[in-house]
Every structure is written in structure tokens, then in C-alpha cells.
Amino acid sequence: MSQTKVLIIYTGGTIGMVEDATSGSLHPLDFNHLSTEVPELEKLPIDLDVTSISNPIDSSNVSPEVWLELVELIEKNYDAYHGFVILHGSDTMAYTSSALSFLLEHNQKPIIFTGSQLPIGKLRTDGKENLITAIEIAGDYEGGRPMVPEVAVYFEYALYRANRTKKISAEHFEAFQSPNYPLLAEAGVHIKYNRFAINNPSLDAPALFCRKSVCTDVASIKFFPGMRREVFHAVASLPNLKGLVIETFGSGNAPTELWLREELEELIKKDVVVVNITQCVSGKVIQEKYETGIHLERMGVIGGGNMTFEAAICKLMYLLACEELTTADVKSYLGQSIRGELS
Ligand code: ASP
């Protein structure tokens, strides 16, 4: 196959930040900075183009508007490129990449998110290796087919399925983990792909279909011993609430107190979709396992299996915006894997 083409999309984040000369704090820089800082990019056997979202940000400022701007950019450039690298701050990378995995239906191209813990201009930066390898992966084709036809996160020698990823360290270069799913690839001297773990779309899979909206009438509640009814109720009584992620204990267990049952039953009666995610980093929700879980199952709370919180909230926002789906459809899709996000 002739040389592949990759589009780099800059959204901001540490990788492209510079220090303010007076205060020393980091702020996003004009994207041109990146290309001058990494002359090595010229040596890659991949044709590169770069673009940027309209207003690069620290990723803690990310919003669904930015997700949808990325969707538009990918849709517009989908046929012209073999793959995409999205430079994004690590803080919310797991959310944006999870959201895109849902919004880009039938995606069959590599969409690789990366960033760094240190700005690319710093001597000990992790940004250069992350960027170069992410580009190599995005442009890696075999027999005319991409090696990674899915949305993924590349960070510190590891490639993860996007919607399985969590940021776990604000300090270490190894900032991400995918506790419930194997790595898609590891980069050493060579890039070793775990082919059994990578999505393998059929040759006659439908064309890309991009969703252009998400539902933000959602909320989450993290349980803790001693949580008062008023706390739960304040969230549960939000006007227009359509979806709620509850973060429970262990294998999806929550207090059996009457007030909680009343609150949840009321929500479900109002057609609010409630999905149950565990606070544990690994393992999954099995609501039938304990008395403290089965009451949730009987009320109609959806067990979220081993989805990350990031994947669960983004999936809920995506499904609730699909106008053709009934509440029963949304519940059914939430409990099953639609992009490899749960098992
Ligand atoms: N605060 C930065 C951001 O998420 C951190 C990073 O880039 O890793 O945009």
C-alpha cells in the first residue's frame, strides 16, 4: 500500500502548553508550536496534516460541544485520511474518547487519542514518544486494512480501547489503565498488536454514521456510608432528569434502606434510566449476587457490568439523544456491549 495519510487534530492539553513567563502556570499555545518542537515528524513515512479545534483548551474545560466539533472534523475528513490522532489533555481524555467511540457509529478507522504529562517543549517530555507512536499506529495498515480500526488511547508505550480507559495518575507518565480489558498494543522496539483484543469489523460493515447530539439531562451519584436521603433526593429531583449513573459498592451493592427504594422507584416510574456502576476499579456489577444488589435489579436499575464510569455516562448521554430509541431500547443497549465497552 502507498504511504498512508494521518490527520492530527489538536484540542489543547499539556502536550501543547507553554509556561507563562511571569506566573509559571501552563496555558495552551497556538498549535504551530508543536510542529516546530517535533522536527522528527518529518522522518515518519506517513503524510501528515494538522488542524485544530476552534478554541484549544485545557481538557478540564471540555464540553459536549467540543466532542461534537471533533465528530464534525472527523466526518468531514473521514474519506481523505487513513487515520486520525487527537491531541487532548489527559484529564478528561477518557471521557472524550469514550464519547467519540459511541458517536462515530460504524467507525472503521484508527482514531488515536494521545497527550502528555509534560509539555512537548520540556526536556523530559513524554509527549514526543506518545505523539510519534500514536501517528505510527494511526497510519499502520496491513493488506489495505487498518491495524486498529477503533477509537483508542495511546499513552506511555500502551494502546488501550478508549471506552475501557481511566486516568489513574496525576503524577506518573503511565497515567492510564484499562483495568477490565487487555491492551490493544504495546510499543517496545516494535509495536506488538494484540489482534484478539482489537475490533475486527466485517468487510461489508455499514458506512460511518455520525451522531450530532448528546443528552446532558443526566447526573451521577457516588454512594458513601451515611449518605442522607436529602443528598440523593436533591439530584433525583432535578427537572428534566432522564438518566442517572449510580456508583455503588463492590459488585453493585447499595443500602437496602426504605428511603433509597422509594427514591429509586420514583425515578424509574418517571422513566428515568438508572444504571449501576461499581466504585471498584476492576471487576463488575452483578446485581443478583447479594441481597444488597438484587433489590436494585428488581426495581429495574440496569447493571452496568464492568463499564468505567466515563464510558457509562457518555453512553447514557449518547443513547438518550438517539431519538428513534424508546426507554426500553436505551435500557437494553445500556446493559450490553455496543462498542466493546463492557463484558
Ligand atoms: N490539565 C491538562 C489537561 O487535561 C493535563 C494534561 O494535558 O495532561 O488539559
PDB file of C-alpha atoms in Angstrom, residues 101-233:
ATOM      1  CA  SER A 101     -16.464   5.735  20.353  1.00  0.00           C
ATOM      2  CA  PHE A 102     -20.263   5.958  20.688  1.00  0.00           C
ATOM      3  CA  LEU A 103     -20.983   8.957  18.466  1.00  0.00           C
ATOM      4  CA  LEU A 104     -18.990   7.645  15.479  1.00  0.00           C
ATOM      5  CA  GLU A 105     -21.199   4.690  14.586  1.00  0.00           C
ATOM      6  CA  HIS A 106     -19.576   2.015  12.366  1.00  0.00           C
ATOM      7  CA  ASN A 107     -16.194   3.729  12.555  1.00  0.00           C
ATOM      8  CA  GLN A 108     -13.575   1.561  10.865  1.00  0.00           C
ATOM      9  CA  LYS A 109     -10.541   3.824  11.031  1.00  0.00           C
ATOM     10  CA  PRO A 110      -7.890   4.329  13.711  1.00  0.00           C
ATOM     11  CA  ILE A 111      -8.771   7.332  15.883  1.00  0.00           C
ATOM     12  CA  ILE A 112      -5.939   7.520  18.389  1.00  0.00           C
ATOM     13  CA  PHE A 113      -6.065   9.913  21.334  1.00  0.00           C
ATOM     14  CA  THR A 114      -2.833  10.930  22.982  1.00  0.00           C
ATOM     15  CA  GLY A 115      -1.360  13.709  25.107  1.00  0.00           C
ATOM     16  CA  SER A 116       1.342  14.000  27.717  1.00  0.00           C
ATOM     17  CA  GLN A 117       2.093  14.711  31.339  1.00  0.00           C
ATOM     18  CA  LEU A 118       4.844  17.216  30.470  1.00  0.00           C
ATOM     19  CA  PRO A 119       4.675  19.842  27.706  1.00  0.00           C
ATOM     20  CA  ILE A 120       6.358  18.824  24.469  1.00  0.00           C
ATOM     21  CA  GLY A 121       8.913  21.629  24.815  1.00  0.00           C
ATOM     22  CA  LYS A 122      10.262  20.296  28.132  1.00  0.00           C
ATOM     23  CA  LEU A 123      13.451  18.266  28.097  1.00  0.00           C
ATOM     24  CA  ARG A 124      11.953  15.225  29.865  1.00  0.00           C
ATOM     25  CA  THR A 125       8.686  15.337  27.979  1.00  0.00           C
ATOM     26  CA  ASP A 126       6.706  12.154  27.418  1.00  0.00           C
ATOM     27  CA  GLY A 127       4.892  13.977  24.610  1.00  0.00           C
ATOM     28  CA  LYS A 128       7.267  13.184  21.756  1.00  0.00           C
ATOM     29  CA  GLU A 129       7.124   9.396  22.079  1.00  0.00           C
ATOM     30  CA  ASN A 130       3.380   9.482  22.651  1.00  0.00           C
ATOM     31  CA  LEU A 131       2.820  11.617  19.562  1.00  0.00           C
ATOM     32  CA  ILE A 132       5.166   9.735  17.235  1.00  0.00           C
ATOM     33  CA  THR A 133       3.882   6.279  18.172  1.00  0.00           C
ATOM     34  CA  ALA A 134       0.239   7.393  18.065  1.00  0.00           C
ATOM     35  CA  ILE A 135       0.843   8.597  14.493  1.00  0.00           C
ATOM     36  CA  GLU A 136       2.543   5.318  13.564  1.00  0.00           C
ATOM     37  CA  ILE A 137      -0.442   3.362  14.893  1.00  0.00           C
ATOM     38  CA  ALA A 138      -2.986   5.608  13.181  1.00  0.00           C
ATOM     39  CA  GLY A 139      -1.198   5.114   9.860  1.00  0.00           C
ATOM     40  CA  ASP A 140      -0.467   1.398  10.242  1.00  0.00           C
ATOM     41  CA  TYR A 141      -2.258  -0.647   7.572  1.00  0.00           C
ATOM     42  CA  GLU A 142      -1.790  -4.277   6.519  1.00  0.00           C
ATOM     43  CA  GLY A 143      -3.260  -5.623   3.296  1.00  0.00           C
ATOM     44  CA  GLY A 144      -5.207  -2.405   2.875  1.00  0.00           C
ATOM     45  CA  ARG A 145      -6.837  -2.700   6.308  1.00  0.00           C
ATOM     46  CA  PRO A 146      -6.015  -0.665   9.428  1.00  0.00           C
ATOM     47  CA  MET A 147      -4.331  -2.479  12.316  1.00  0.00           C
ATOM     48  CA  VAL A 148      -6.546  -0.632  14.832  1.00  0.00           C
ATOM     49  CA  PRO A 149      -9.973   0.146  13.341  1.00  0.00           C
ATOM     50  CA  GLU A 150     -11.343   1.747  16.501  1.00  0.00           C
ATOM     51  CA  VAL A 151     -11.141   4.677  18.904  1.00  0.00           C
ATOM     52  CA  ALA A 152      -8.158   4.143  21.202  1.00  0.00           C
ATOM     53  CA  VAL A 153      -5.901   5.924  23.695  1.00  0.00           C
ATOM     54  CA  TYR A 154      -2.107   5.718  23.387  1.00  0.00           C
ATOM     55  CA  PHE A 155      -0.061   6.681  26.421  1.00  0.00           C
ATOM     56  CA  GLU A 156       3.387   5.634  27.650  1.00  0.00           C
ATOM     57  CA  TYR A 157       4.004   2.565  25.444  1.00  0.00           C
ATOM     58  CA  ALA A 158       0.452   1.200  25.765  1.00  0.00           C
ATOM     59  CA  LEU A 159      -2.579   1.338  23.497  1.00  0.00           C
ATOM     60  CA  TYR A 160      -5.961   0.992  25.213  1.00  0.00           C
ATOM     61  CA  ARG A 161      -9.518   0.699  23.943  1.00  0.00           C
ATOM     62  CA  ALA A 162     -10.835   4.240  24.544  1.00  0.00           C
ATOM     63  CA  ASN A 163     -14.047   3.307  26.311  1.00  0.00           C
ATOM     64  CA  ARG A 164     -12.172   0.978  28.738  1.00  0.00           C
ATOM     65  CA  THR A 165      -9.688   3.612  29.827  1.00  0.00           C
ATOM     66  CA  LYS A 166      -9.321   5.552  33.082  1.00  0.00           C
ATOM     67  CA  LYS A 167      -6.834   8.215  34.082  1.00  0.00           C
ATOM     68  CA  ILE A 168      -5.277   6.783  37.231  1.00  0.00           C
ATOM     69  CA  SER A 169      -2.289   9.014  37.938  1.00  0.00           C
ATOM     70  CA  ALA A 170      -1.738  12.759  38.024  1.00  0.00           C
ATOM     71  CA  GLU A 171       1.967  12.167  38.572  1.00  0.00           C
ATOM     72  CA  HIS A 172       3.311   9.209  36.614  1.00  0.00           C
ATOM     73  CA  PHE A 173       3.936   9.041  32.895  1.00  0.00           C
ATOM     74  CA  GLU A 174       1.858   5.839  32.980  1.00  0.00           C
ATOM     75  CA  ALA A 175      -1.274   7.895  33.523  1.00  0.00           C
ATOM     76  CA  PHE A 176      -3.877   5.454  32.171  1.00  0.00           C
ATOM     77  CA  GLN A 177      -5.162   1.983  32.800  1.00  0.00           C
ATOM     78  CA  SER A 178      -7.722  -0.285  31.256  1.00  0.00           C
ATOM     79  CA  PRO A 179      -8.463  -2.491  34.245  1.00  0.00           C
ATOM     80  CA  ASN A 180     -11.131  -4.658  32.650  1.00  0.00           C
ATOM     81  CA  TYR A 181      -9.794  -5.113  29.135  1.00  0.00           C
ATOM     82  CA  PRO A 182      -6.447  -6.179  27.687  1.00  0.00           C
ATOM     83  CA  LEU A 183      -4.115  -3.718  25.993  1.00  0.00           C
ATOM     84  CA  LEU A 184      -4.711  -3.352  22.258  1.00  0.00           C
ATOM     85  CA  ALA A 185      -0.984  -2.972  21.661  1.00  0.00           C
ATOM     86  CA  GLU A 186       2.329  -2.461  23.401  1.00  0.00           C
ATOM     87  CA  ALA A 187       5.133  -0.381  21.964  1.00  0.00           C
ATOM     88  CA  GLY A 188       8.664  -1.613  22.567  1.00  0.00           C
ATOM     89  CA  VAL A 189      11.279  -2.000  19.867  1.00  0.00           C
ATOM     90  CA  HIS A 190       8.297  -2.974  17.705  1.00  0.00           C
ATOM     91  CA  ILE A 191       4.615  -2.245  18.122  1.00  0.00           C
ATOM     92  CA  LYS A 192       3.068  -5.544  19.220  1.00  0.00           C
ATOM     93  CA  TYR A 193      -0.648  -5.690  18.463  1.00  0.00           C
ATOM     94  CA  ASN A 194      -2.977  -7.929  20.488  1.00  0.00           C
ATOM     95  CA  ARG A 195      -5.048  -8.883  17.498  1.00  0.00           C
ATOM     96  CA  PHE A 196      -7.550 -10.908  19.550  1.00  0.00           C
ATOM     97  CA  ALA A 197      -8.461  -7.793  21.554  1.00  0.00           C
ATOM     98  CA  ILE A 198      -8.825  -5.372  18.639  1.00  0.00           C
ATOM     99  CA  ASN A 199     -12.143  -4.696  16.952  1.00  0.00           C
ATOM    100  CA  ASN A 200     -12.446  -6.542  13.631  1.00  0.00           C
ATOM    101  CA  PRO A 201     -15.241  -5.011  11.533  1.00  0.00           C
ATOM    102  CA  SER A 202     -16.646  -7.162   8.754  1.00  0.00           C
ATOM    103  CA  LEU A 203     -15.792  -6.164   5.199  1.00  0.00           C
ATOM    104  CA  ASP A 204     -19.412  -5.291   4.465  1.00  0.00           C
ATOM    105  CA  ALA A 205     -19.913  -3.200   7.636  1.00  0.00           C
ATOM    106  CA  PRO A 206     -22.116  -0.111   7.090  1.00  0.00           C
ATOM    107  CA  ALA A 207     -20.544   3.266   6.358  1.00  0.00           C
ATOM    108  CA  LEU A 208     -19.674   5.749   9.104  1.00  0.00           C
ATOM    109  CA  PHE A 209     -22.718   7.385  10.643  1.00  0.00           C
ATOM    110  CA  CYS A 210     -22.111  10.382  12.910  1.00  0.00           C
ATOM    111  CA  ARG A 211     -24.437  11.373  15.717  1.00  0.00           C
ATOM    112  CA  LYS A 212     -24.640  15.121  16.171  1.00  0.00           C
ATOM    113  CA  SER A 213     -26.133  15.486  19.620  1.00  0.00           C
ATOM    114  CA  VAL A 214     -25.850  14.218  23.159  1.00  0.00           C
ATOM    115  CA  CYS A 215     -28.291  14.462  26.053  1.00  0.00           C
ATOM    116  CA  THR A 216     -26.998  16.419  29.044  1.00  0.00           C
ATOM    117  CA  ASP A 217     -30.059  15.790  31.219  1.00  0.00           C
ATOM    118  CA  VAL A 218     -28.027  13.251  33.173  1.00  0.00           C
ATOM    119  CA  ALA A 219     -26.441  13.082  36.611  1.00  0.00           C
ATOM    120  CA  SER A 220     -24.444  10.766  38.824  1.00  0.00           C
ATOM    121  CA  ILE A 221     -24.435   9.910  42.492  1.00  0.00           C
ATOM    122  CA  LYS A 222     -21.497   8.264  44.237  1.00  0.00           C
ATOM    123  CA  PHE A 223     -22.707   6.331  47.257  1.00  0.00           C
ATOM    124  CA  PHE A 224     -20.960   6.554  50.613  1.00  0.00           C
ATOM    125  CA  PRO A 225     -21.891   5.178  54.017  1.00  0.00           C
ATOM    126  CA  GLY A 226     -24.031   7.781  55.768  1.00  0.00           C
ATOM    127  CA  MET A 227     -25.354   9.447  52.604  1.00  0.00           C
ATOM    128  CA  ARG A 228     -28.536  11.251  53.564  1.00  0.00           C
ATOM    129  CA  ARG A 229     -31.802  10.996  51.669  1.00  0.00           C
ATOM    130  CA  GLU A 230     -31.722  14.762  51.029  1.00  0.00           C
ATOM    131  CA  VAL A 231     -28.446  14.378  49.123  1.00  0.00           C
ATOM    132  CA  PHE A 232     -29.874  11.682  46.854  1.00  0.00           C
ATOM    133  CA  HIS A 233     -33.171  13.482  46.537  1.00  0.00           C
TER     134      HIS A 233
END
